[in-house]
Structures are given as structure tokens and as C-alpha cells.
mmCIF file of C-alpha atoms in Angstrom:
data_model
loop_
_atom_site.group_PDB
_atom_site.id
_atom_site.type_symbol
_atom_site.label_atom_id
_atom_site.label_comp_id
_atom_site.label_asym_id
_atom_site.label_seq_id
_atom_site.Cartn_x
_atom_site.Cartn_y
_atom_site.Cartn_z
ATOM 1 C CA MET T 1 133.335 160.047 78.855
ATOM 2 C CA SER T 2 136.722 161.549 79.540
ATOM 3 C CA SER T 3 139.423 159.405 81.112
ATOM 4 C CA ILE T 4 139.936 159.636 84.842
ATOM 5 C CA THR T 5 142.699 158.650 87.198
ATOM 6 C CA VAL T 6 141.390 156.436 89.995
ATOM 7 C CA ARG T 7 143.742 155.752 92.886
ATOM 8 C CA PRO T 8 143.299 155.056 96.596
ATOM 9 C CA THR T 9 143.382 158.269 98.610
ATOM 10 C CA VAL T 10 146.409 159.246 100.688
ATOM 11 C CA VAL T 11 145.599 156.866 103.559
ATOM 12 C CA PRO T 12 146.844 153.388 102.515
ATOM 13 C CA GLY T 13 144.024 150.963 101.845
ATOM 14 C CA ARG T 14 141.389 153.683 101.532
ATOM 15 C CA TYR T 15 139.210 154.351 98.509
ATOM 16 C CA GLY T 16 137.533 157.584 99.496
ATOM 17 C CA SER T 17 135.645 156.719 102.671
ATOM 18 C CA TYR T 18 135.764 152.985 101.901
ATOM 19 C CA GLY T 19 138.256 150.258 102.753
ATOM 20 C CA GLY T 20 140.411 150.413 105.848
ATOM 21 C CA ARG T 21 141.223 147.791 108.431
ATOM 22 C CA TYR T 22 138.499 146.953 110.954
ATOM 23 C CA VAL T 23 139.793 143.857 112.708
ATOM 24 C CA PRO T 24 140.453 142.669 116.263
ATOM 25 C CA GLU T 25 143.689 143.982 117.756
ATOM 26 C CA SER T 26 145.075 140.448 117.632
ATOM 27 C CA LEU T 27 144.929 140.507 113.808
ATOM 28 C CA ILE T 28 146.603 143.895 113.315
ATOM 29 C CA PRO T 29 150.149 142.402 113.275
ATOM 30 C CA ALA T 30 149.066 139.739 110.764
ATOM 31 C CA CYS T 31 147.528 142.330 108.438
ATOM 32 C CA GLU T 32 150.578 144.561 108.737
ATOM 33 C CA ALA T 33 152.854 141.606 107.964
ATOM 34 C CA VAL T 34 150.876 140.791 104.801
ATOM 35 C CA ALA T 35 150.911 144.457 103.734
ATOM 36 C CA GLU T 36 154.661 144.765 104.222
ATOM 37 C CA ALA T 37 155.385 141.459 102.503
ATOM 38 C CA PHE T 38 153.199 142.304 99.521
ATOM 39 C CA SER T 39 154.740 145.751 99.120
ATOM 40 C CA GLU T 40 158.229 144.242 99.080
ATOM 41 C CA ALA T 41 157.269 141.337 96.813
ATOM 42 C CA TRP T 42 155.445 143.495 94.275
ATOM 43 C CA ALA T 43 158.560 145.667 93.954
ATOM 44 C CA ASP T 44 160.779 142.584 93.514
ATOM 45 C CA PRO T 45 161.360 141.600 89.861
ATOM 46 C CA GLY T 46 162.208 138.088 91.013
ATOM 47 C CA PHE T 47 158.826 137.574 92.673
ATOM 48 C CA ARG T 48 156.920 139.025 89.732
ATOM 49 C CA GLY T 49 158.978 136.972 87.305
ATOM 50 C CA THR T 50 158.180 133.763 89.183
ATOM 51 C CA LEU T 51 154.479 134.649 89.271
ATOM 52 C CA GLY T 52 154.482 135.548 85.581
ATOM 53 C CA ALA T 53 156.116 132.260 84.681
ATOM 54 C CA LEU T 54 153.501 130.310 86.671
ATOM 55 C CA LEU T 55 150.646 132.260 85.124
ATOM 56 C CA SER T 56 151.989 131.378 81.692
ATOM 57 C CA ALA T 57 153.248 127.803 82.020
ATOM 58 C CA TYR T 58 150.822 126.599 84.701
ATOM 59 C CA ALA T 59 147.653 128.712 84.545
ATOM 60 C CA GLY T 60 147.614 129.045 80.758
ATOM 61 C CA ARG T 61 147.899 132.799 80.304
ATOM 62 C CA PRO T 62 147.293 134.841 78.304
ATOM 63 C CA THR T 63 143.658 133.830 77.934
ATOM 64 C CA PRO T 64 142.130 134.541 74.525
ATOM 65 C CA LEU T 65 139.800 137.340 73.501
ATOM 66 C CA THR T 66 137.032 135.569 71.591
ATOM 67 C CA PRO T 67 134.696 137.450 69.216
ATOM 68 C CA ALA T 68 131.145 136.235 69.872
ATOM 69 C CA LEU T 69 130.140 136.430 66.212
ATOM 70 C CA ARG T 70 126.673 134.879 66.257
ATOM 71 C CA LEU T 71 125.598 136.551 69.488
ATOM 72 C CA SER T 72 126.880 139.882 68.169
ATOM 73 C CA ALA T 73 124.798 139.495 65.009
ATOM 74 C CA GLU T 74 121.716 138.657 67.053
ATOM 75 C CA LEU T 75 122.124 141.630 69.399
ATOM 76 C CA GLY T 76 123.409 144.287 67.016
ATOM 77 C CA VAL T 77 126.495 145.007 69.141
ATOM 78 C CA THR T 78 130.039 143.641 68.874
ATOM 79 C CA VAL T 79 130.670 141.300 71.816
ATOM 80 C CA LEU T 80 134.189 140.219 72.752
ATOM 81 C CA LEU T 81 134.638 137.568 75.461
ATOM 82 C CA LYS T 82 137.678 137.632 77.758
ATOM 83 C CA ARG T 83 138.045 133.924 78.395
ATOM 84 C CA GLU T 84 139.000 133.437 82.046
ATOM 85 C CA ASP T 85 136.978 130.223 81.833
ATOM 86 C CA LEU T 86 139.937 128.737 79.926
ATOM 87 C CA THR T 87 142.477 129.099 82.727
ATOM 88 C CA HIS T 88 143.725 126.097 84.673
ATOM 89 C CA THR T 89 141.025 125.290 87.292
ATOM 90 C CA GLY T 90 138.404 127.049 85.140
ATOM 91 C CA SER T 91 138.168 130.565 86.526
ATOM 92 C CA HIS T 92 139.994 133.815 87.195
ATOM 93 C CA LYS T 93 140.591 132.782 90.812
ATOM 94 C CA ILE T 94 143.903 131.096 89.948
ATOM 95 C CA ASN T 95 145.470 134.490 89.092
ATOM 96 C CA ASN T 96 145.073 135.765 92.641
ATOM 97 C CA VAL T 97 145.738 132.489 94.425
ATOM 98 C CA LEU T 98 149.071 131.815 92.740
ATOM 99 C CA GLY T 99 150.199 135.296 93.795
ATOM 100 C CA GLN T 100 149.057 134.890 97.387
ATOM 101 C CA ALA T 101 150.418 131.351 97.711
ATOM 102 C CA LEU T 102 153.838 132.537 96.539
ATOM 103 C CA LEU T 103 153.579 135.397 99.035
ATOM 104 C CA ALA T 104 152.688 132.970 101.837
ATOM 105 C CA ARG T 105 155.752 130.876 101.045
ATOM 106 C CA ARG T 106 157.895 134.014 100.923
ATOM 107 C CA MET T 107 156.581 134.943 104.403
ATOM 108 C CA GLY T 108 157.426 131.508 105.786
ATOM 109 C CA ARG T 109 153.799 130.523 106.398
ATOM 110 C CA THR T 110 153.251 126.780 106.467
ATOM 111 C CA ARG T 111 149.596 126.422 105.461
ATOM 112 C CA LEU T 112 146.791 128.208 103.646
ATOM 113 C CA ILE T 113 143.257 128.944 104.768
ATOM 114 C CA ALA T 114 140.512 130.231 102.489
ATOM 115 C CA GLU T 115 136.804 130.879 102.197
ATOM 116 C CA THR T 116 134.766 129.912 99.142
ATOM 117 C CA GLY T 117 131.253 130.343 97.804
ATOM 118 C CA ALA T 118 130.947 128.749 94.372
ATOM 119 C CA GLY T 119 133.987 126.646 95.196
ATOM 120 C CA MET T 120 136.253 128.062 92.487
ATOM 121 C CA HIS T 121 138.444 130.002 94.915
ATOM 122 C CA GLY T 122 138.619 126.917 97.093
ATOM 123 C CA VAL T 123 139.637 124.780 94.107
ATOM 124 C CA ALA T 124 142.265 127.337 93.077
ATOM 125 C CA THR T 125 143.663 127.476 96.636
ATOM 126 C CA ALA T 126 143.724 123.686 96.876
ATOM 127 C CA THR T 127 145.504 123.601 93.517
ATOM 128 C CA ALA T 128 148.156 126.116 94.575
ATOM 129 C CA GLY T 129 148.610 124.299 97.862
ATOM 130 C CA ALA T 130 149.237 121.030 96.027
ATOM 131 C CA LEU T 131 151.656 122.763 93.662
ATOM 132 C CA LEU T 132 153.689 124.394 96.445
ATOM 133 C CA GLY T 133 153.347 121.700 99.097
ATOM 134 C CA LEU T 134 151.210 123.783 101.477
ATOM 135 C CA PRO T 135 148.319 122.180 103.404
ATOM 136 C CA VAL T 136 144.972 123.883 102.714
ATOM 137 C CA LYS T 137 141.847 124.334 104.841
ATOM 138 C CA VAL T 138 138.786 125.770 103.060
ATOM 139 C CA PHE T 139 135.677 127.082 104.820
ATOM 140 C CA MET T 140 132.483 126.694 102.804
ATOM 141 C CA GLY T 141 128.850 127.257 103.666
ATOM 142 C CA GLU T 142 126.847 124.079 104.062
ATOM 143 C CA ARG T 143 124.262 125.300 101.536
ATOM 144 C CA ASP T 144 126.973 126.043 98.991
ATOM 145 C CA MET T 145 128.517 122.613 99.566
ATOM 146 C CA GLU T 146 125.202 121.070 98.578
ATOM 147 C CA ARG T 147 124.807 123.039 95.352
ATOM 148 C CA GLN T 148 128.513 122.876 94.450
ATOM 149 C CA ALA T 149 129.244 119.254 95.366
ATOM 150 C CA HIS T 150 131.380 118.915 92.231
ATOM 151 C CA ASN T 151 133.842 121.516 93.498
ATOM 152 C CA VAL T 152 133.810 120.114 97.029
ATOM 153 C CA PHE T 153 135.026 116.811 95.587
ATOM 154 C CA ARG T 154 137.668 118.599 93.510
ATOM 155 C CA MET T 155 139.043 120.351 96.605
ATOM 156 C CA ARG T 156 139.212 117.115 98.557
ATOM 157 C CA LEU T 157 140.750 115.293 95.605
ATOM 158 C CA LEU T 158 143.503 117.936 95.593
ATOM 159 C CA GLY T 159 144.164 117.246 99.269
ATOM 160 C CA ALA T 160 142.353 120.160 100.915
ATOM 161 C CA GLU T 161 140.278 119.913 104.062
ATOM 162 C CA VAL T 162 136.806 121.381 103.439
ATOM 163 C CA VAL T 163 135.113 122.647 106.606
ATOM 164 C CA PRO T 164 131.294 122.976 106.457
ATOM 165 C CA VAL T 165 129.955 126.245 107.909
ATOM 166 C CA THR T 166 126.529 125.690 109.443
ATOM 167 C CA THR T 167 125.789 129.150 110.881
ATOM 168 C CA GLY T 168 123.714 131.971 109.426
ATOM 169 C CA SER T 169 122.716 131.590 105.789
ATOM 170 C CA ARG T 170 125.352 128.847 105.353
ATOM 171 C CA THR T 171 126.773 130.690 102.315
ATOM 172 C CA LEU T 172 129.769 132.857 101.395
ATOM 173 C CA LYS T 173 129.286 135.558 104.047
ATOM 174 C CA ASP T 174 129.333 133.005 106.828
ATOM 175 C CA ALA T 175 132.248 131.076 105.316
ATOM 176 C CA THR T 176 134.266 134.308 105.247
ATOM 177 C CA SER T 177 133.418 135.043 108.874
ATOM 178 C CA GLU T 178 134.492 131.566 109.939
ATOM 179 C CA ALA T 179 137.761 131.753 107.975
ATOM 180 C CA MET T 180 138.616 135.051 109.672
ATOM 181 C CA ARG T 181 137.863 133.566 113.110
ATOM 182 C CA HIS T 182 140.205 130.698 112.365
ATOM 183 C CA TRP T 183 142.905 133.104 111.181
ATOM 184 C CA VAL T 184 142.792 134.869 114.552
ATOM 185 C CA THR T 185 143.813 131.622 116.248
ATOM 186 C CA ASP T 186 146.555 130.651 113.782
ATOM 187 C CA ALA T 187 147.971 133.857 112.263
ATOM 188 C CA ASP T 188 151.598 132.999 113.059
ATOM 189 C CA GLU T 189 151.600 129.853 110.937
ATOM 190 C CA ALA T 190 148.649 130.129 108.548
ATOM 191 C CA TYR T 191 148.186 132.535 105.663
ATOM 192 C CA TYR T 192 144.629 133.678 104.922
ATOM 193 C CA CYS T 193 144.214 133.583 101.140
ATOM 194 C CA VAL T 194 141.272 135.951 100.596
ATOM 195 C CA GLY T 195 139.349 135.231 97.416
ATOM 196 C CA SER T 196 138.033 138.628 96.418
ATOM 197 C CA VAL T 197 138.675 142.378 96.693
ATOM 198 C CA ILE T 198 137.275 142.385 100.218
ATOM 199 C CA GLY T 199 138.676 142.168 103.721
ATOM 200 C CA PRO T 200 141.028 144.410 105.669
ATOM 201 C CA HIS T 201 143.873 146.320 104.032
ATOM 202 C CA PRO T 202 145.932 145.211 102.106
ATOM 203 C CA TYR T 203 143.655 142.536 100.647
ATOM 204 C CA PRO T 204 141.374 144.643 98.380
ATOM 205 C CA THR T 205 144.351 146.340 96.716
ATOM 206 C CA MET T 206 146.509 143.217 96.651
ATOM 207 C CA VAL T 207 143.830 141.019 95.100
ATOM 208 C CA ARG T 208 143.080 143.725 92.514
ATOM 209 C CA GLU T 209 146.758 143.845 91.574
ATOM 210 C CA PHE T 210 146.966 140.060 91.218
ATOM 211 C CA GLN T 211 143.814 140.125 89.051
ATOM 212 C CA ARG T 212 144.743 143.120 86.904
ATOM 213 C CA VAL T 213 146.433 140.698 84.497
ATOM 214 C CA ILE T 214 142.905 140.245 83.088
ATOM 215 C CA GLY T 215 142.461 143.918 82.247
ATOM 216 C CA ASP T 216 146.036 144.473 81.124
ATOM 217 C CA GLU T 217 145.837 141.554 78.708
ATOM 218 C CA ALA T 218 142.400 142.579 77.467
ATOM 219 C CA ARG T 219 143.587 146.143 76.867
ATOM 220 C CA ARG T 220 146.390 144.892 74.606
ATOM 221 C CA GLN T 221 144.108 142.419 72.873
ATOM 222 C CA CYS T 222 141.417 145.033 72.223
ATOM 223 C CA ALA T 223 144.056 147.349 70.775
ATOM 224 C CA ALA T 224 144.903 144.630 68.247
ATOM 225 C CA GLU T 225 141.281 143.618 67.591
ATOM 226 C CA LEU T 226 139.344 146.892 67.457
ATOM 227 C CA PRO T 227 139.809 149.828 65.061
ATOM 228 C CA ALA T 228 139.234 152.216 67.972
ATOM 229 C CA ALA T 229 141.573 150.159 70.222
ATOM 230 C CA ILE T 230 139.255 150.598 73.236
ATOM 231 C CA PRO T 231 135.798 148.996 73.599
ATOM 232 C CA ASP T 232 132.845 151.272 74.254
ATOM 233 C CA TYR T 233 131.767 149.167 77.245
ATOM 234 C CA VAL T 234 133.597 146.859 79.649
ATOM 235 C CA VAL T 235 131.270 144.503 81.536
ATOM 236 C CA ALA T 236 131.882 141.990 84.336
ATOM 237 C CA CYS T 237 129.863 140.293 87.045
ATOM 238 C CA VAL T 238 130.330 141.488 90.630
ATOM 239 C CA GLY T 239 130.002 139.619 93.905
ATOM 240 C CA GLY T 240 132.861 140.810 96.055
ATOM 241 C CA GLY T 241 134.171 141.951 92.715
ATOM 242 C CA SER T 242 137.646 140.555 91.968
ATOM 243 C CA ASN T 243 137.215 139.665 88.293
ATOM 244 C CA ALA T 244 135.564 143.038 87.682
ATOM 245 C CA ALA T 245 138.275 144.898 89.612
ATOM 246 C CA GLY T 246 140.980 143.150 87.609
ATOM 247 C CA THR T 247 139.206 143.843 84.335
ATOM 248 C CA PHE T 248 138.395 147.471 85.148
ATOM 249 C CA ALA T 249 142.031 148.099 86.163
ATOM 250 C CA GLY T 250 143.015 147.849 82.508
ATOM 251 C CA PHE T 251 140.410 150.358 81.350
ATOM 252 C CA VAL T 252 139.623 152.726 84.219
ATOM 253 C CA GLU T 253 141.842 155.445 82.769
ATOM 254 C CA THR T 254 140.356 155.128 79.267
ATOM 255 C CA SER T 255 137.077 156.309 77.765
ATOM 256 C CA ALA T 256 135.430 152.878 78.134
ATOM 257 C CA LYS T 257 132.212 152.790 80.158
ATOM 258 C CA LEU T 258 132.528 150.324 83.052
ATOM 259 C CA VAL T 259 129.518 148.210 84.031
ATOM 260 C CA GLY T 260 129.440 145.854 87.019
ATOM 261 C CA VAL T 261 126.576 143.368 87.049
ATOM 262 C CA GLU T 262 125.350 142.133 90.415
ATOM 263 C CA ALA T 263 122.830 139.504 91.387
ATOM 264 C CA GLU T 264 119.411 141.004 92.070
ATOM 265 C CA GLY T 265 119.521 139.560 95.586
ATOM 266 C CA GLY T 266 123.135 140.525 96.307
ATOM 267 C CA SER T 267 123.325 144.076 95.051
ATOM 268 C CA GLY T 268 125.696 145.791 97.478
ATOM 269 C CA ALA T 269 126.944 148.384 94.986
ATOM 270 C CA ALA T 270 123.552 149.094 93.440
ATOM 271 C CA ASN T 271 121.450 149.118 96.610
ATOM 272 C CA GLY T 272 123.759 148.985 99.635
ATOM 273 C CA GLU T 273 124.515 151.469 102.391
ATOM 274 C CA ILE T 274 127.784 152.232 104.161
ATOM 275 C CA GLY T 275 128.691 149.662 106.766
ATOM 276 C CA VAL T 276 131.485 147.439 108.029
ATOM 277 C CA LEU T 277 131.846 143.686 107.571
ATOM 278 C CA HIS T 278 134.790 141.299 107.336
ATOM 279 C CA GLY T 279 137.302 143.960 108.268
ATOM 280 C CA PHE T 280 136.478 146.684 105.730
ATOM 281 C CA GLN T 281 134.060 149.550 105.196
ATOM 282 C CA SER T 282 131.982 149.528 102.039
ATOM 283 C CA LEU T 283 128.410 149.265 100.760
ATOM 284 C CA PHE T 284 126.319 146.436 102.211
ATOM 285 C CA LEU T 285 122.709 145.356 102.149
ATOM 286 C CA GLN T 286 121.275 146.324 105.544
ATOM 287 C CA ASP T 287 117.953 146.401 107.327
ATOM 288 C CA GLU T 288 116.430 149.448 109.041
ATOM 289 C CA HIS T 289 118.529 148.721 112.146
ATOM 290 C CA GLY T 290 121.812 148.644 110.258
ATOM 291 C CA GLN T 291 122.142 144.866 110.465
ATOM 292 C CA ILE T 292 123.614 143.054 107.450
ATOM 293 C CA LYS T 293 120.875 141.389 105.409
ATOM 294 C CA GLU T 294 121.246 137.972 103.865
ATOM 295 C CA ALA T 295 122.022 138.007 100.168
ATOM 296 C CA HIS T 296 120.479 135.609 97.679
ATOM 297 C CA SER T 297 121.631 134.487 94.266
ATOM 298 C CA ILE T 298 121.330 131.343 92.226
ATOM 299 C CA ALA T 299 125.061 131.878 91.631
ATOM 300 C CA ALA T 300 126.895 130.946 94.824
ATOM 301 C CA GLY T 301 129.826 133.211 93.933
ATOM 302 C CA LEU T 302 127.561 136.287 93.878
ATOM 303 C CA ASP T 303 125.747 135.391 97.091
ATOM 304 C CA TYR T 304 127.440 138.158 99.100
ATOM 305 C CA PRO T 305 125.726 141.165 100.752
ATOM 306 C CA GLY T 306 128.420 143.726 99.969
ATOM 307 C CA VAL T 307 130.989 144.824 97.452
ATOM 308 C CA GLY T 308 134.720 145.548 97.529
ATOM 309 C CA PRO T 309 135.662 149.101 98.575
ATOM 310 C CA GLU T 310 137.090 150.127 95.215
ATOM 311 C CA HIS T 311 133.795 149.295 93.529
ATOM 312 C CA ALA T 312 131.947 151.465 96.042
ATOM 313 C CA TYR T 313 134.410 154.269 95.288
ATOM 314 C CA LEU T 314 134.033 153.890 91.515
ATOM 315 C CA ARG T 315 130.269 154.023 91.928
ATOM 316 C CA ASP T 316 130.430 157.223 93.953
ATOM 317 C CA LEU T 317 132.763 158.798 91.388
ATOM 318 C CA GLY T 318 130.350 157.888 88.617
ATOM 319 C CA ARG T 319 133.211 156.096 86.866
ATOM 320 C CA ALA T 320 131.476 152.717 86.975
ATOM 321 C CA ARG T 321 127.815 151.843 86.859
ATOM 322 C CA TYR T 322 126.375 148.903 88.788
ATOM 323 C CA VAL T 323 123.226 147.122 87.641
ATOM 324 C CA THR T 324 121.365 143.976 88.669
ATOM 325 C CA VAL T 325 120.185 140.856 86.887
ATOM 326 C CA SER T 326 117.651 138.294 88.083
ATOM 327 C CA ASP T 327 118.290 134.585 88.545
ATOM 328 C CA GLY T 328 116.071 133.801 85.568
ATOM 329 C CA GLU T 329 117.871 136.242 83.287
ATOM 330 C CA ALA T 330 121.240 134.741 84.228
ATOM 331 C CA ILE T 331 120.097 131.168 83.537
ATOM 332 C CA ALA T 332 118.613 132.200 80.192
ATOM 333 C CA ALA T 333 121.837 134.012 79.260
ATOM 334 C CA ALA T 334 123.933 130.936 80.071
ATOM 335 C CA VAL T 335 121.783 128.851 77.751
ATOM 336 C CA ARG T 336 121.831 131.506 75.029
ATOM 337 C CA LEU T 337 125.614 131.853 75.037
ATOM 338 C CA ALA T 338 126.030 128.077 75.001
ATOM 339 C CA ARG T 339 123.758 127.734 71.975
ATOM 340 C CA ALA T 340 125.026 130.787 70.097
ATOM 341 C CA GLU T 341 128.763 130.340 70.674
ATOM 342 C CA GLY T 342 129.353 126.877 72.112
ATOM 343 C CA VAL T 343 130.608 128.484 75.342
ATOM 344 C CA LEU T 344 129.004 127.501 78.649
ATOM 345 C CA PRO T 345 129.700 130.231 81.220
ATOM 346 C CA ALA T 346 129.516 129.972 84.978
ATOM 347 C CA ILE T 347 126.182 131.314 86.190
ATOM 348 C CA GLU T 348 128.139 134.138 87.839
ATOM 349 C CA SER T 349 129.592 135.166 84.468
ATOM 350 C CA ALA T 350 126.199 134.707 82.813
ATOM 351 C CA HIS T 351 124.974 137.718 84.805
ATOM 352 C CA ALA T 352 127.288 139.924 82.732
ATOM 353 C CA VAL T 353 126.068 138.319 79.516
ATOM 354 C CA ALA T 354 122.456 138.750 80.651
ATOM 355 C CA TRP T 355 122.868 142.510 81.046
ATOM 356 C CA VAL T 356 124.330 142.772 77.536
ATOM 357 C CA VAL T 357 121.402 140.765 76.147
ATOM 358 C CA ARG T 358 118.884 142.958 77.984
ATOM 359 C CA ALA T 359 120.524 146.306 77.264
ATOM 360 C CA ALA T 360 121.601 145.805 73.641
ATOM 361 C CA GLY T 361 119.862 148.221 71.293
ATOM 362 C CA THR T 362 118.647 150.473 74.122
ATOM 363 C CA PRO T 363 120.106 153.786 75.311
ATOM 364 C CA GLU T 364 122.001 151.762 77.935
ATOM 365 C CA LEU T 365 123.917 149.920 75.204
ATOM 366 C CA PRO T 366 123.255 151.461 71.787
ATOM 367 C CA GLY T 367 123.335 149.388 68.631
ATOM 368 C CA GLY T 368 126.754 149.263 67.009
ATOM 369 C CA SER T 369 128.622 149.486 70.335
ATOM 370 C CA THR T 370 131.624 147.309 71.119
ATOM 371 C CA VAL T 371 131.421 145.399 74.387
ATOM 372 C CA LEU T 372 134.106 143.501 76.274
ATOM 373 C CA VAL T 373 132.608 140.893 78.611
ATOM 374 C CA THR T 374 134.780 139.013 81.092
ATOM 375 C CA LEU T 375 133.757 135.384 81.395
ATOM 376 C CA SER T 376 135.122 134.818 84.881
ATOM 377 C CA GLY T 377 134.567 131.060 84.878
ATOM 378 C CA ARG T 378 133.150 128.056 83.088
ATOM 379 C CA GLY T 379 129.803 126.458 83.753
ATOM 380 C CA ASP T 380 130.739 122.845 84.421
ATOM 381 C CA LYS T 381 130.266 123.427 88.153
ATOM 382 C CA ASP T 382 126.678 124.601 87.556
ATOM 383 C CA ILE T 383 125.343 121.614 85.609
ATOM 384 C CA THR T 384 123.149 120.422 88.495
ATOM 385 C CA THR T 385 121.595 123.882 88.841
ATOM 386 C CA LEU T 386 121.126 124.204 85.074
ATOM 387 C CA ILE T 387 119.445 120.788 84.896
ATOM 388 C CA ALA T 388 116.939 121.994 87.482
ATOM 389 C CA GLU T 389 116.452 125.559 86.250
ATOM 390 C CA ALA T 390 117.211 125.881 82.529
ATOM 391 C CA ASP T 391 114.451 125.870 79.913
ATOM 392 C CA LEU T 392 115.860 123.894 76.989
ATOM 393 C CA ALA T 393 112.658 123.956 74.925
#
């Protein structure tokens, strides 16, 4: 595949027909303020230097690129793991949150609000709030609070207020809706720290830029590790899609084939149709009347009915391919990676591993290929689910 330049089209915040800013008039000034502040901050060496120093000394970057030697031998492909599970707080979410928390402080905002599904974005936001002295309020679906009680405790331990969301499916979609409603009432003082490449402009682009440290690091590491410098395939799980967007940013203009792996029950990119939700236009699961359908995934972080606008654009261009994995495949992949490499991935990340396991040695992923897999988070948070679902025989 030849390299391709992928940029938003001329209209700011647009990726082809996707993206944009579909919010109540009362939120337009808040979105414009974030866009202006981010543009200025991202061009400021002082801001980027402060963020870089925090990512290094506080978050633990760069994260290693780990050859999965035993799994590679079993599958007949060379698997390299980008270890976002080794960051402070245990996932890629800290990359984005440190950037947005610094931006909030630069804007003079006095508190942070956030949504969370698996709880990792909530934990990262609570962590950044504690670090910078900013109060944090996190909205989380009641169902997700039950299955991610470990992370709920972590957020509260860090001083955050966790607000149960009891409407709808009581998962990530509804938590995001509630966070946006709260932002409408408090936009002058509160900063909405969006957790993925979703939401109104500038959030999809901004979050991608804060997460591109994953792909930029991995590109340099692959150049040192691989004779060809570039892996044949770059694979990441996709819910809203921030870890994938950050990873793909380092490789989108190379020959690497990009593969986003969605939950079978949350496959916005693979099976969605154009619609609008949470302030942006993209691909969403919808019924015959155009109403947003409920997503389902055993991984709370993938339990979202749509996908970020850049992913929809990459799909339409044919630059990235989006596939699905079942709950059972993801659980089995988590167990297999743990036993083959001593690495327990988050169930979200295990979706990416599951596709590699399934596709290896087929025309989708020919034998002898090199594959970079982003492990977006560690599996400690999923122990209760794994106890109930994993076959350890």
C-alpha cells in the first residue's frame, strides 16, 4: 500500500463529511474558547515542554516496545507490543488528560469534569486533578460502576466525586450525555476533559494530538527494532478510538496497514451509519428509524455506539480497516497473552490481540508479517470479569 497524507479537510474540525460541532448555542463559546486555547498552547514551546516533562517524569514515558516472543512463535508472525499498560495509572488515558488538565489551568478553569466507561479516563482525570489541585467530577454509568468497582474506588481515593448515571443503558454513552449536560450549566468555571476522539470540535483533533505520542514513539522504536523500520500491520482496539488514533498518527503516512478492532456489539466503524451524537457527526449504530442503538461489550471502554470522526474518514478512504471481535474471543486472548508473555491486558486491549490471534496465517495477516499491537491498558481492573468469564482449564 502506498503512503497517503491524511489531514482534516479545509473546514476546521472536519474529516471529510465527519466531525463538526453540533452543540447547543450556549456551548458554542465554550467550544470556541477550548479551540483557541489549544491552538495557542500547541504552538507554545513552553506548554509543550511542560507537558513533555510531565509525560516523562510523572507518566513514565516513553513506554517500551516489547517483542512478544512466545506468542510470535505460536502464531507465525512477529508481534510487538506497545506498552501503554505500563504508564502511570495503567493506560494511555494519562497522555490526553495531562494535556487537557494543563490546558484547563492555562484557561483559568477551576475544576474538571469528565465521563468514563471502564474507569481509566476517570482515574487519569482524578490523578491529574490531584496533581494540579483541581477538583474533579466524573460521570459514570451505574452499570459500569458495578463492573468497574475497583476504578470507582481509585477515583474516590484520589479525591474525585463520582456521579452515577442511571438513565438509558447506564454505560459510557449515557455518562457522556450527562457530562455534556453538566458542562452546559458550568462552562465558565469547569473544563470538560473529554476522554476520547469524540465530541464537538476541537476535541477529536486535540485528543488525537495529545495521544499521538504513542504512535510517534512506536515509529521510532520500530525503526530501531525492525530491519524494514516499519511494521506490516498496526493494530489497536477502538471504542471512541483515542489509543488507535494516537497510534495510527505515527504510521498513517507510511506503508503500514492500519487495523482498528471494535467490539462485536459496539461496531460503529464496521457497521454504523452517518449520524450525530455528543456534538459530532460520524458513524453510529442506528435502528431503522435513525435512533442510536445501545452498544454492548464485555469491555466497558468499548461499550460505545459510534466512533471518532477521523476513524470514519480513514475507513471511507480505505486507509484503515475496521473489524470486530466477540466477547469470548477477547477473554480468550487476554488469557493467552497472560500465559504466553506474562502480560495481562485490559479486556479492551485484548480485542486487538484477539484479532491478531484469529487472523495470523490467513490472507488477512499472512505468516511472517510484523505486527505492532497497542496495549492500551492493563487488566487489573478486569479481574472480577475474568474470574466470572475466563476458562482457565
